[in-house]
Amino acid sequence: MAERVLSFEEALAEVLRHAGGVAAPRAVERVALTEADGRVLATAVCADRDQPPFDRSTRDGYALRAADVGGALRIVGSVKAGEMWRGQPLGKGEAIEIMTGAPLPAGADAVVMVEHTAVASGVLTVEAGRTLRAGENVVVRGAEARVGDFLLPVGRVMGAAEIAVAASCGCVELAVFARPKVAIVATGDELVELGVTPEAAQIYNSNSYALAALVRGEGGFAGRLAIAHDTREDLSERLAQGSMWDLMVLSGGVSMGKHDLVEEMLAEFDAEFFFTGAMIQPGRPVVFGRLPKRGGTAHPKDGPWSGEWTYFFGLPGNPVSTQVCFHLFVAPLLRALAGRNSVAPMFVEARLADDVRGGAKVTRFLPAEMVSAWDSVTVRVVGWQGSGDVAANARGNCYCVLPAGMEAFTKGETVRVLLR
Ligand code: AMP
Ligand code: MG
């Protein structure tokens, strides 16, 4: 099988290219707004009426005509949030007490803040020297949105800000895309499942659980398949199962070891490989490709092809490698499969808290802790024992990116940080 090892940038571009090409999920579900957090919109949310629906006062104060400021004004009434002014339109030399969120009475064109006024025997005076523009402290009807305006596009993830918009339009339910189904397959003869007491040379399968959490966090439905031993039979069975899902994420078995059979077995399932390695550390042996999606038969490998693809990632088994590769490569593709219209991994910049040695031929992603203060954002690389060190990884909250080829990075220097 031909190796295809890409630079980090090329590998990411390859994933993003495929992410750009996947069709949005066809299945659409209706969910209650109260259950919509993290879901991806399948139908745009449009303004159900003008926003604001009336000329809205943004201050507690007095509604008046801006041109009247200067003279004494007669207070003719009061209007609070939730009610329309029912009296005569405001006339010259008049003012109406108004509260934040109340509709501006007809005839008024501005609101003066209560803090800038004085009242004596029903007569209002505005602070000497203060002028008011027409429109001041008022948001006119429709200024935020016109009825029918698109407020949230298809593909937007519902977070608190989006939920506020949907609620402000009265949406009790939303149409969202069905979650993509992601099969998670841990491979390795040394692995035991939680609940089984490991022998001296065995370890718990932690990757499946971390991957399931990551998948759910990106809006996927995570299915943990049984651990695959490093045998052709076991892998074949798992690939047959996994190729019925939308995405298959394998961990382990992609390095150069004698028992690393994952790529070989994927090839037997007619896999198309987009890359078989990336110049990153941790995570260099990462594999990305797709195989014909099967379905509906007892032995999917021999079953009819639906014309669809199951994308797969073969992630190195070291837990930090697994997680870094998820954030860099799996997450963008998964977001696309979930129907999201924004998929790229998120990098920010921060200042290094310490000197760090570079000089690697690969782009490094080191577990690090980002500390964000009011006037600075710094990142400190955490001490670790290498890519098997799950505990060190959990002491950090991000990954410090050290580009390939640079000799040294000095304290105070700005570096990129991969958020997680
Ligand atoms: P591999 O990529 O299969 O060569 O595995 C690399 C390292 O990661 C080995 O030390 C494995 O024991 C470890 N490893 C592989 N799979 C898992 C897993 N599912 N959970 C925890 N550690 C794993
Ligand atoms: Mg292994």
GROMACS .gro file of C-alpha atoms and ligand atoms in nm:
model
  444
    1MET     CA    1   0.000   0.000   0.000
    2ALA     CA    2   0.138   0.340  -0.099
    3GLU     CA    3   0.221   0.569   0.193
    4ARG     CA    4   0.104   0.929   0.173
    5VAL     CA    5   0.248   1.139   0.452
    6LEU     CA    6   0.147   1.506   0.438
    7SER     CA    7   0.257   1.817   0.621
    8PHE     CA    8   0.018   1.931   0.892
    9GLU     CA    9  -0.117   2.209   0.670
   10GLU     CA   10  -0.170   1.974   0.376
   11ALA     CA   11  -0.341   1.714   0.594
   12LEU     CA   12  -0.577   1.971   0.743
   13ALA     CA   13  -0.651   2.111   0.397
   14GLU     CA   14  -0.733   1.759   0.277
   15VAL     CA   15  -0.979   1.707   0.562
   16LEU     CA   16  -1.137   2.047   0.505
   17ARG     CA   17  -1.168   1.974   0.133
   18HIS     CA   18  -1.368   1.661   0.211
   19ALA     CA   19  -1.563   1.840   0.481
   20GLY     CA   20  -1.662   2.096   0.217
   21GLY     CA   21  -1.786   1.818  -0.011
   22VAL     CA   22  -2.004   1.613   0.220
   23ALA     CA   23  -2.375   1.658   0.174
   24ALA     CA   24  -2.577   1.782   0.468
   25PRO     CA   25  -2.754   1.501   0.653
   26ARG     CA   26  -3.088   1.424   0.491
   27ALA     CA   27  -3.270   1.314   0.801
   28VAL     CA   28  -3.432   1.600   0.989
   29GLU     CA   29  -3.588   1.584   1.334
   30ARG     CA   30  -3.800   1.826   1.528
   31VAL     CA   31  -3.679   1.902   1.878
   32ALA     CA   32  -3.811   2.123   2.153
   33LEU     CA   33  -3.615   2.445   2.192
   34THR     CA   34  -3.536   2.330   2.545
   35GLU     CA   35  -3.356   2.027   2.397
   36ALA     CA   36  -3.187   2.209   2.112
   37ASP     CA   37  -2.848   2.296   2.267
   38GLY     CA   38  -2.569   2.179   2.040
   39ARG     CA   39  -2.803   2.073   1.759
   40VAL     CA   40  -2.758   2.196   1.401
   41LEU     CA   41  -3.037   2.390   1.232
   42ALA     CA   42  -3.196   2.221   0.930
   43THR     CA   43  -3.432   2.513   0.863
   44ALA     CA   44  -3.342   2.878   0.893
   45VAL     CA   45  -3.496   3.080   1.173
   46CYS     CA   46  -3.664   3.395   1.041
   47ALA     CA   47  -3.799   3.696   1.226
   48ASP     CA   48  -4.167   3.634   1.305
   49ARG     CA   49  -4.227   4.011   1.316
   50ASP     CA   50  -4.026   4.331   1.313
   51GLN     CA   51  -3.763   4.348   1.588
   52PRO     CA   52  -3.816   4.544   1.793
   53PRO     CA   53  -4.189   4.523   1.718
   54PHE     CA   54  -4.237   4.889   1.826
   55ASP     CA   55  -4.010   5.192   1.873
   56ARG     CA   56  -3.843   5.086   2.196
   57SER     CA   57  -3.709   5.308   2.471
   58THR     CA   58  -3.364   5.191   2.582
   59ARG     CA   59  -3.370   5.404   2.899
   60ASP     CA   60  -3.578   5.494   3.198
   61GLY     CA   61  -3.656   5.863   3.146
   62TYR     CA   62  -3.892   6.088   2.956
   63ALA     CA   63  -4.021   6.064   2.601
   64LEU     CA   64  -4.026   6.401   2.431
   65ARG     CA   65  -3.945   6.589   2.113
   66ALA     CA   66  -3.570   6.638   2.093
   67ALA     CA   67  -3.622   6.992   1.959
   68ASP     CA   68  -3.811   7.088   2.278
   69VAL     CA   69  -3.509   7.030   2.506
   70GLY     CA   70  -3.408   7.361   2.661
   71GLY     CA   71  -3.745   7.477   2.788
   72ALA     CA   72  -3.962   7.350   3.071
   73LEU     CA   73  -4.183   7.055   2.967
   74ARG     CA   74  -4.521   6.953   3.101
   75ILE     CA   75  -4.540   6.586   3.212
   76VAL     CA   76  -4.866   6.447   3.074
   77GLY     CA   77  -4.844   6.080   3.170
   78SER     CA   78  -4.642   5.767   3.217
   79VAL     CA   79  -4.588   5.452   3.010
   80LYS     CA   80  -4.422   5.131   3.126
   81ALA     CA   81  -4.284   4.823   2.950
   82GLY     CA   82  -4.564   4.602   2.825
   83GLU     CA   83  -4.820   4.873   2.751
   84MET     CA   84  -4.892   5.111   2.465
   85TRP     CA   85  -4.945   5.481   2.537
   86ARG     CA   86  -5.321   5.520   2.511
   87GLY     CA   87  -5.340   5.900   2.547
   88GLN     CA   88  -5.321   6.174   2.285
   89PRO     CA   89  -5.007   6.190   2.074
   90LEU     CA   90  -4.739   6.385   2.254
   91GLY     CA   91  -4.756   6.753   2.166
   92LYS     CA   92  -4.511   7.040   2.164
   93GLY     CA   93  -4.371   7.119   2.509
   94GLU     CA   94  -4.489   6.788   2.658
   95ALA     CA   95  -4.309   6.492   2.809
   96ILE     CA   96  -4.424   6.142   2.909
   97GLU     CA   97  -4.247   5.940   3.172
   98ILE     CA   98  -4.120   5.617   3.011
   99MET     CA   99  -3.947   5.298   3.125
  100THR     CA  100  -3.683   5.087   2.953
  101GLY     CA  101  -3.849   4.851   2.705
  102ALA     CA  102  -4.168   5.058   2.672
  103PRO     CA  103  -4.301   5.166   2.331
  104LEU     CA  104  -4.230   5.528   2.247
  105PRO     CA  105  -4.559   5.728   2.246
  106ALA     CA  106  -4.669   5.874   1.913
  107GLY     CA  107  -4.543   6.229   1.869
  108ALA     CA  108  -4.222   6.173   2.069
  109ASP     CA  109  -3.893   6.124   1.887
  110ALA     CA  110  -3.639   6.073   2.169
  111VAL     CA  111  -3.595   5.977   2.532
  112VAL     CA  112  -3.394   6.175   2.785
  113MET     CA  113  -3.243   5.969   3.067
  114VAL     CA  114  -3.399   6.028   3.407
  115GLU     CA  115  -3.049   6.096   3.545
  116HIS     CA  116  -3.031   6.410   3.327
  117THR     CA  117  -3.359   6.561   3.442
  118ALA     CA  118  -3.526   6.732   3.735
  119VAL     CA  119  -3.900   6.741   3.811
  120ALA     CA  120  -4.084   7.001   4.016
  121SER     CA  121  -4.466   7.025   4.035
  122GLY     CA  122  -4.523   6.819   3.722
  123VAL     CA  123  -4.273   7.022   3.521
  124LEU     CA  124  -3.967   6.862   3.368
  125THR     CA  125  -3.640   7.039   3.306
  126VAL     CA  126  -3.343   6.883   3.133
  127GLU     CA  127  -2.995   6.948   3.272
  128ALA     CA  128  -2.860   7.283   3.152
  129GLY     CA  129  -2.642   7.262   2.841
  130ARG     CA  130  -2.762   6.911   2.750
  131THR     CA  131  -2.899   6.860   2.399
  132LEU     CA  132  -3.073   6.556   2.253
  133ARG     CA  133  -3.071   6.415   1.899
  134ALA     CA  134  -3.394   6.292   1.748
  135GLY     CA  135  -3.386   5.915   1.789
  136GLU     CA  136  -3.160   5.921   2.094
  137ASN     CA  137  -3.222   5.634   2.339
  138VAL     CA  138  -3.475   5.480   2.102
  139VAL     CA  139  -3.440   5.170   1.880
  140VAL     CA  140  -3.698   5.213   1.605
  141ARG     CA  141  -3.929   4.934   1.499
  142GLY     CA  142  -3.755   4.690   1.265
  143ALA     CA  143  -3.406   4.831   1.324
  144GLU     CA  144  -3.275   4.495   1.448
  145ALA     CA  145  -3.469   4.281   1.202
  146ARG     CA  146  -3.758   4.308   0.958
  147VAL     CA  147  -4.029   4.044   0.960
  148GLY     CA  148  -3.906   3.751   0.747
  149ASP     CA  149  -3.535   3.840   0.775
  150PHE     CA  150  -3.304   3.538   0.806
  151LEU     CA  151  -3.163   3.547   1.157
  152LEU     CA  152  -3.007   3.200   1.188
  153PRO     CA  153  -2.896   3.011   0.876
  154VAL     CA  154  -2.920   2.639   0.808
  155GLY     CA  155  -2.607   2.478   0.951
  156ARG     CA  156  -2.579   2.699   1.257
  157VAL     CA  157  -2.516   2.524   1.588
  158MET     CA  158  -2.762   2.616   1.859
  159GLY     CA  159  -2.583   2.776   2.151
  160ALA     CA  160  -2.720   3.018   2.405
  161ALA     CA  161  -2.705   3.315   2.166
  162GLU     CA  162  -2.894   3.123   1.896
  163ILE     CA  163  -3.147   2.990   2.146
  164ALA     CA  164  -3.213   3.350   2.252
  165VAL     CA  165  -3.286   3.442   1.889
  166ALA     CA  166  -3.516   3.143   1.836
  167ALA     CA  167  -3.699   3.215   2.160
  168SER     CA  168  -3.733   3.583   2.069
  169CYS     CA  169  -3.911   3.466   1.752
  170GLY     CA  170  -4.143   3.239   1.948
  171CYS     CA  171  -3.996   2.908   1.821
  172VAL     CA  172  -4.113   2.633   2.055
  173GLU     CA  173  -3.962   2.366   1.830
  174LEU     CA  174  -3.680   2.360   1.577
  175ALA     CA  175  -3.599   2.145   1.276
  176VAL     CA  176  -3.247   2.006   1.325
  177PHE     CA  177  -3.034   1.755   1.139
  178ALA     CA  178  -3.018   1.401   1.271
  179ARG     CA  179  -2.689   1.338   1.447
  180PRO     CA  180  -2.429   1.157   1.235
  181LYS     CA  181  -2.359   0.808   1.364
  182VAL     CA  182  -2.001   0.750   1.460
  183ALA     CA  183  -1.862   0.404   1.527
  184ILE     CA  184  -1.572   0.398   1.770
  185VAL     CA  185  -1.336   0.105   1.751
  186ALA     CA  186  -1.045   0.059   1.990
  187THR     CA  187  -0.790  -0.193   1.873
  188GLY     CA  188  -0.519  -0.367   2.074
  189ASP     CA  189  -0.449  -0.704   2.236
  190GLU     CA  190  -0.351  -0.528   2.559
  191LEU     CA  191  -0.689  -0.360   2.610
  192VAL     CA  192  -0.961  -0.462   2.850
  193GLU     CA  193  -1.301  -0.308   2.890
  194LEU     CA  194  -1.399  -0.120   3.203
  195GLY     CA  195  -1.530  -0.359   3.466
  196VAL     CA  196  -1.278  -0.629   3.372
  197THR     CA  197  -0.975  -0.660   3.602
  198PRO     CA  198  -0.663  -0.609   3.389
  199GLU     CA  199  -0.383  -0.867   3.398
  200ALA     CA  200  -0.032  -0.738   3.467
  201ALA     CA  201   0.038  -0.646   3.104
  202GLN     CA  202  -0.310  -0.522   3.022
  203ILE     CA  203  -0.454  -0.170   3.036
  204TYR     CA  204  -0.802  -0.029   3.031
  205ASN     CA  205  -0.943   0.091   2.702
  206SER     CA  206  -0.965   0.462   2.775
  207ASN     CA  207  -0.970   0.589   2.417
  208SER     CA  208  -1.320   0.468   2.335
  209TYR     CA  209  -1.461   0.666   2.624
  210ALA     CA  210  -1.265   0.982   2.545
  211LEU     CA  211  -1.362   0.955   2.178
  212ALA     CA  212  -1.729   0.901   2.264
  213ALA     CA  213  -1.725   1.218   2.473
  214LEU     CA  214  -1.552   1.410   2.194
  215VAL     CA  215  -1.798   1.281   1.934
  216ARG     CA  216  -2.098   1.380   2.144
  217GLY     CA  217  -1.940   1.719   2.205
  218GLU     CA  218  -1.934   1.776   1.829
  219GLY     CA  219  -2.295   1.675   1.782
  220GLY     CA  220  -2.244   1.312   1.679
  221PHE     CA  221  -2.409   0.996   1.807
  222ALA     CA  222  -2.128   0.781   1.947
  223GLY     CA  223  -2.140   0.403   1.935
  224ARG     CA  224  -1.859   0.219   2.110
  225LEU     CA  225  -1.807  -0.112   1.934
  226ALA     CA  226  -1.633  -0.400   2.112
  227ILE     CA  227  -1.255  -0.386   2.143
  228ALA     CA  228  -1.085  -0.541   1.839
  229HIS     CA  229  -0.789  -0.765   1.901
  230ASP     CA  230  -0.496  -0.724   1.667
  231THR     CA  231  -0.620  -1.004   1.444
  232ARG     CA  232  -0.749  -0.999   1.089
  233GLU     CA  233  -1.069  -1.172   1.199
  234ASP     CA  234  -1.153  -0.924   1.471
  235LEU     CA  235  -1.066  -0.621   1.262
  236SER     CA  236  -1.260  -0.754   0.966
  237GLU     CA  237  -1.568  -0.801   1.179
  238ARG     CA  238  -1.541  -0.453   1.328
  239LEU     CA  239  -1.486  -0.288   0.988
  240ALA     CA  240  -1.790  -0.471   0.856
  241GLN     CA  241  -1.994  -0.325   1.141
  242GLY     CA  242  -1.834   0.017   1.125
  243SER     CA  243  -1.886   0.057   0.751
  244MET     CA  244  -2.260   0.080   0.811
  245TRP     CA  245  -2.209   0.403   1.008
  246ASP     CA  246  -2.146   0.756   0.881
  247LEU     CA  247  -1.801   0.779   1.027
  248MET     CA  248  -1.568   0.526   1.181
  249VAL     CA  249  -1.298   0.631   1.427
  250LEU     CA  250  -1.043   0.364   1.507
  251SER     CA  251  -0.768   0.391   1.764
  252GLY     CA  252  -0.443   0.198   1.762
  253GLY     CA  253  -0.287  -0.034   1.511
  254VAL     CA  254  -0.174   0.226   1.257
  255SER     CA  255   0.197   0.240   1.345
  256MET     CA  256   0.485   0.031   1.212
  257GLY     CA  257   0.449  -0.256   1.461
  258LYS     CA  258   0.421  -0.616   1.354
  259HIS     CA  259   0.061  -0.629   1.482
  260ASP     CA  260  -0.052  -0.298   1.336
  261LEU     CA  261  -0.298  -0.433   1.081
  262VAL     CA  262  -0.558  -0.159   1.061
  263GLU     CA  263  -0.449  -0.006   0.730
  264GLU     CA  264  -0.407  -0.344   0.567
  265MET     CA  265  -0.757  -0.447   0.672
  266LEU     CA  266  -0.908  -0.117   0.562
  267ALA     CA  267  -0.748  -0.176   0.221
  268GLU     CA  268  -0.925  -0.512   0.207
  269PHE     CA  269  -1.251  -0.324   0.255
  270ASP     CA  270  -1.179  -0.122  -0.060
  271ALA     CA  271  -1.071   0.183   0.135
  272GLU     CA  272  -0.960   0.494  -0.045
  273PHE     CA  273  -0.680   0.661   0.155
  274PHE     CA  274  -0.641   1.039   0.152
  275PHE     CA  275  -0.338   1.032   0.378
  276THR     CA  276  -0.157   0.768   0.578
  277GLY     CA  277   0.042   1.003   0.799
  278ALA     CA  278   0.087   1.368   0.888
  279MET     CA  279   0.404   1.548   0.997
  280ILE     CA  280   0.271   1.615   1.345
  281GLN     CA  281   0.369   1.508   1.693
  282PRO     CA  282   0.192   1.349   1.863
  283GLY     CA  283  -0.014   1.175   1.599
  284ARG     CA  284   0.216   1.114   1.304
  285PRO     CA  285   0.068   0.777   1.189
  286VAL     CA  286  -0.287   0.922   1.158
  287VAL     CA  287  -0.483   0.780   0.864
  288PHE     CA  288  -0.777   0.936   0.681
  289GLY     CA  289  -0.992   0.787   0.409
  290ARG     CA  290  -1.328   0.647   0.318
  291LEU     CA  291  -1.482   0.318   0.221
  292PRO     CA  292  -1.805   0.229   0.048
  293LYS     CA  293  -2.087   0.247   0.300
  294ARG     CA  294  -2.272  -0.083   0.328
  295GLY     CA  295  -2.602  -0.164   0.480
  296GLY     CA  296  -2.886  -0.400   0.529
  297THR     CA  297  -2.721  -0.740   0.484
  298ALA     CA  298  -2.584  -1.000   0.721
  299HIS     CA  299  -2.232  -0.957   0.588
  300PRO     CA  300  -2.202  -0.596   0.479
  301LYS     CA  301  -1.879  -0.646   0.287
  302ASP     CA  302  -2.074  -0.852   0.037
  303GLY     CA  303  -2.389  -0.643   0.061
  304PRO     CA  304  -2.509  -0.387  -0.191
  305TRP     CA  305  -2.339  -0.050  -0.199
  306SER     CA  306  -2.564   0.244  -0.118
  307GLY     CA  307  -2.349   0.484  -0.321
  308GLU     CA  308  -2.255   0.657   0.002
  309TRP     CA  309  -1.925   0.660   0.183
  310THR     CA  310  -1.822   0.587   0.536
  311TYR     CA  311  -1.535   0.814   0.623
  312PHE     CA  312  -1.278   0.674   0.858
  313PHE     CA  313  -0.989   0.793   1.069
  314GLY     CA  314  -0.728   0.554   1.201
  315LEU     CA  315  -0.587   0.736   1.501
  316PRO     CA  316  -0.267   0.634   1.679
  317GLY     CA  317  -0.352   0.456   2.005
  318ASN     CA  318  -0.152   0.670   2.243
  319PRO     CA  319  -0.428   0.859   2.420
  320VAL     CA  320  -0.285   1.208   2.372
  321SER     CA  321  -0.224   1.137   2.003
  322THR     CA  322  -0.580   1.009   1.975
  323GLN     CA  323  -0.724   1.324   2.126
  324VAL     CA  324  -0.501   1.569   1.938
  325CYS     CA  325  -0.586   1.399   1.608
  326PHE     CA  326  -0.953   1.416   1.695
  327HIS     CA  327  -0.940   1.791   1.750
  328LEU     CA  328  -0.731   1.853   1.439
  329PHE     CA  329  -0.890   1.622   1.185
  330VAL     CA  330  -1.190   1.424   1.306
  331ALA     CA  331  -1.380   1.719   1.452
  332PRO     CA  332  -1.390   1.922   1.126
  333LEU     CA  333  -1.520   1.628   0.924
  334LEU     CA  334  -1.769   1.533   1.192
  335ARG     CA  335  -1.901   1.890   1.204
  336ALA     CA  336  -1.954   1.877   0.830
  337LEU     CA  337  -2.134   1.542   0.857
  338ALA     CA  338  -2.352   1.700   1.125
  339GLY     CA  339  -2.450   1.967   0.872
  340ARG     CA  340  -2.259   2.252   1.032
  341ASN     CA  341  -2.151   2.538   0.810
  342SER     CA  342  -1.844   2.623   1.017
  343VAL     CA  343  -1.606   2.334   1.070
  344ALA     CA  344  -1.238   2.436   1.094
  345PRO     CA  345  -1.044   2.379   1.417
  346MET     CA  346  -1.011   2.688   1.635
  347PHE     CA  347  -0.666   2.837   1.689
  348VAL     CA  348  -0.595   3.144   1.899
  349GLU     CA  349  -0.274   3.324   1.990
  350ALA     CA  350  -0.112   3.347   2.331
  351ARG     CA  351   0.223   3.442   2.482
  352LEU     CA  352   0.456   3.166   2.592
  353ALA     CA  353   0.504   3.155   2.969
  354ASP     CA  354   0.846   2.983   2.941
  355ASP     CA  355   1.120   2.915   2.688
  356VAL     CA  356   1.048   2.603   2.483
  357ARG     CA  357   1.293   2.412   2.267
  358GLY     CA  358   1.186   2.348   1.909
  359GLY     CA  359   1.381   2.207   1.619
  360ALA     CA  360   1.149   1.923   1.530
  361LYS     CA  361   1.074   1.830   1.170
  362VAL     CA  362   0.709   1.800   1.265
  363THR     CA  363   0.449   2.046   1.391
  364ARG     CA  364   0.408   1.979   1.761
  365PHE     CA  365   0.093   2.004   1.967
  366LEU     CA  366   0.198   2.004   2.330
  367PRO     CA  367  -0.050   1.972   2.616
  368ALA     CA  368  -0.055   2.316   2.774
  369GLU     CA  369  -0.247   2.535   3.008
  370MET     CA  370  -0.379   2.863   2.881
  371VAL     CA  371  -0.432   3.128   3.145
  372SER     CA  372  -0.642   3.417   3.039
  373ALA     CA  373  -0.614   3.733   3.246
  374TRP     CA  374  -0.763   4.073   3.178
  375ASP     CA  375  -0.453   4.212   3.008
  376SER     CA  376  -0.273   3.902   2.878
  377VAL     CA  377  -0.329   3.548   2.760
  378THR     CA  378  -0.039   3.317   2.833
  379VAL     CA  379   0.020   2.952   2.760
  380ARG     CA  380   0.239   2.719   2.965
  381VAL     CA  381   0.343   2.380   2.833
  382VAL     CA  382   0.276   2.113   3.095
  383GLY     CA  383   0.541   1.858   3.188
  384TRP     CA  384   0.460   1.518   3.039
  385GLN     CA  385   0.597   1.173   2.977
  386GLY     CA  386   0.496   1.168   2.614
  387SER     CA  387   0.183   1.088   2.424
  388GLY     CA  388   0.070   0.810   2.657
  389ASP     CA  389   0.041   1.053   2.947
  390VAL     CA  390  -0.335   1.099   2.987
  391ALA     CA  391  -0.291   1.261   3.327
  392ALA     CA  392  -0.061   1.537   3.197
  393ASN     CA  393  -0.300   1.593   2.909
  394ALA     CA  394  -0.581   1.649   3.158
  395ARG     CA  395  -0.369   1.896   3.355
  396GLY     CA  396  -0.368   2.116   3.046
  397ASN     CA  397  -0.666   2.279   2.879
  398CYS     CA  398  -0.533   2.326   2.525
  399TYR     CA  399  -0.240   2.242   2.296
  400CYS     CA  400   0.050   2.476   2.229
  401VAL     CA  401   0.141   2.464   1.860
  402LEU     CA  402   0.512   2.465   1.770
  403PRO     CA  403   0.554   2.486   1.392
  404ALA     CA  404   0.802   2.250   1.227
  405GLY     CA  405   1.160   2.359   1.174
  406MET     CA  406   1.197   2.643   1.424
  407GLU     CA  407   1.489   2.605   1.665
  408ALA     CA  408   1.362   2.772   1.980
  409PHE     CA  409   1.064   2.955   2.118
  410THR     CA  410   1.125   3.219   2.380
  411LYS     CA  411   0.924   3.330   2.679
  412GLY     CA  412   0.687   3.612   2.582
  413GLU     CA  413   0.678   3.509   2.217
  414THR     CA  414   0.335   3.476   2.056
  415VAL     CA  415   0.244   3.120   1.961
  416ARG     CA  416  -0.068   2.952   1.831
  417VAL     CA  417  -0.288   2.750   2.058
  418LEU     CA  418  -0.533   2.478   1.959
  419LEU     CA  419  -0.843   2.506   2.172
  420ARG     CA  420  -1.025   2.199   2.287
  421AMP     P1  421  -0.076   0.159   1.898
  421AMP     O1  422  -0.114   0.286   1.829
  421AMP     O2  423  -0.171   0.048   1.878
  421AMP     O3  424   0.066   0.122   1.863
  421AMP     O4  425  -0.076   0.193   2.053
  421AMP     C1  426   0.011   0.292   2.104
  421AMP     C2  427   0.000   0.299   2.255
  421AMP     O5  428  -0.129   0.340   2.291
  421AMP     C3  429   0.023   0.168   2.325
  421AMP     O6  430   0.097   0.193   2.444
  421AMP     C4  431  -0.115   0.120   2.357
  421AMP     O7  432  -0.118   0.034   2.466
  421AMP     C5  433  -0.189   0.247   2.382
  421AMP     N1  434  -0.330   0.234   2.350
  421AMP     C6  435  -0.379   0.186   2.235
  421AMP     N2  436  -0.512   0.184   2.236
  421AMP     C7  437  -0.551   0.234   2.355
  421AMP     C8  438  -0.677   0.256   2.416
  421AMP     N3  439  -0.789   0.227   2.352
  421AMP     N4  440  -0.679   0.310   2.539
  421AMP     C9  441  -0.564   0.339   2.603
  421AMP     N5  442  -0.443   0.321   2.550
  421AMP    C10  443  -0.434   0.266   2.429
  422MG      MG  444  -0.184  -0.146   1.919
   0.00000   0.00000   0.00000
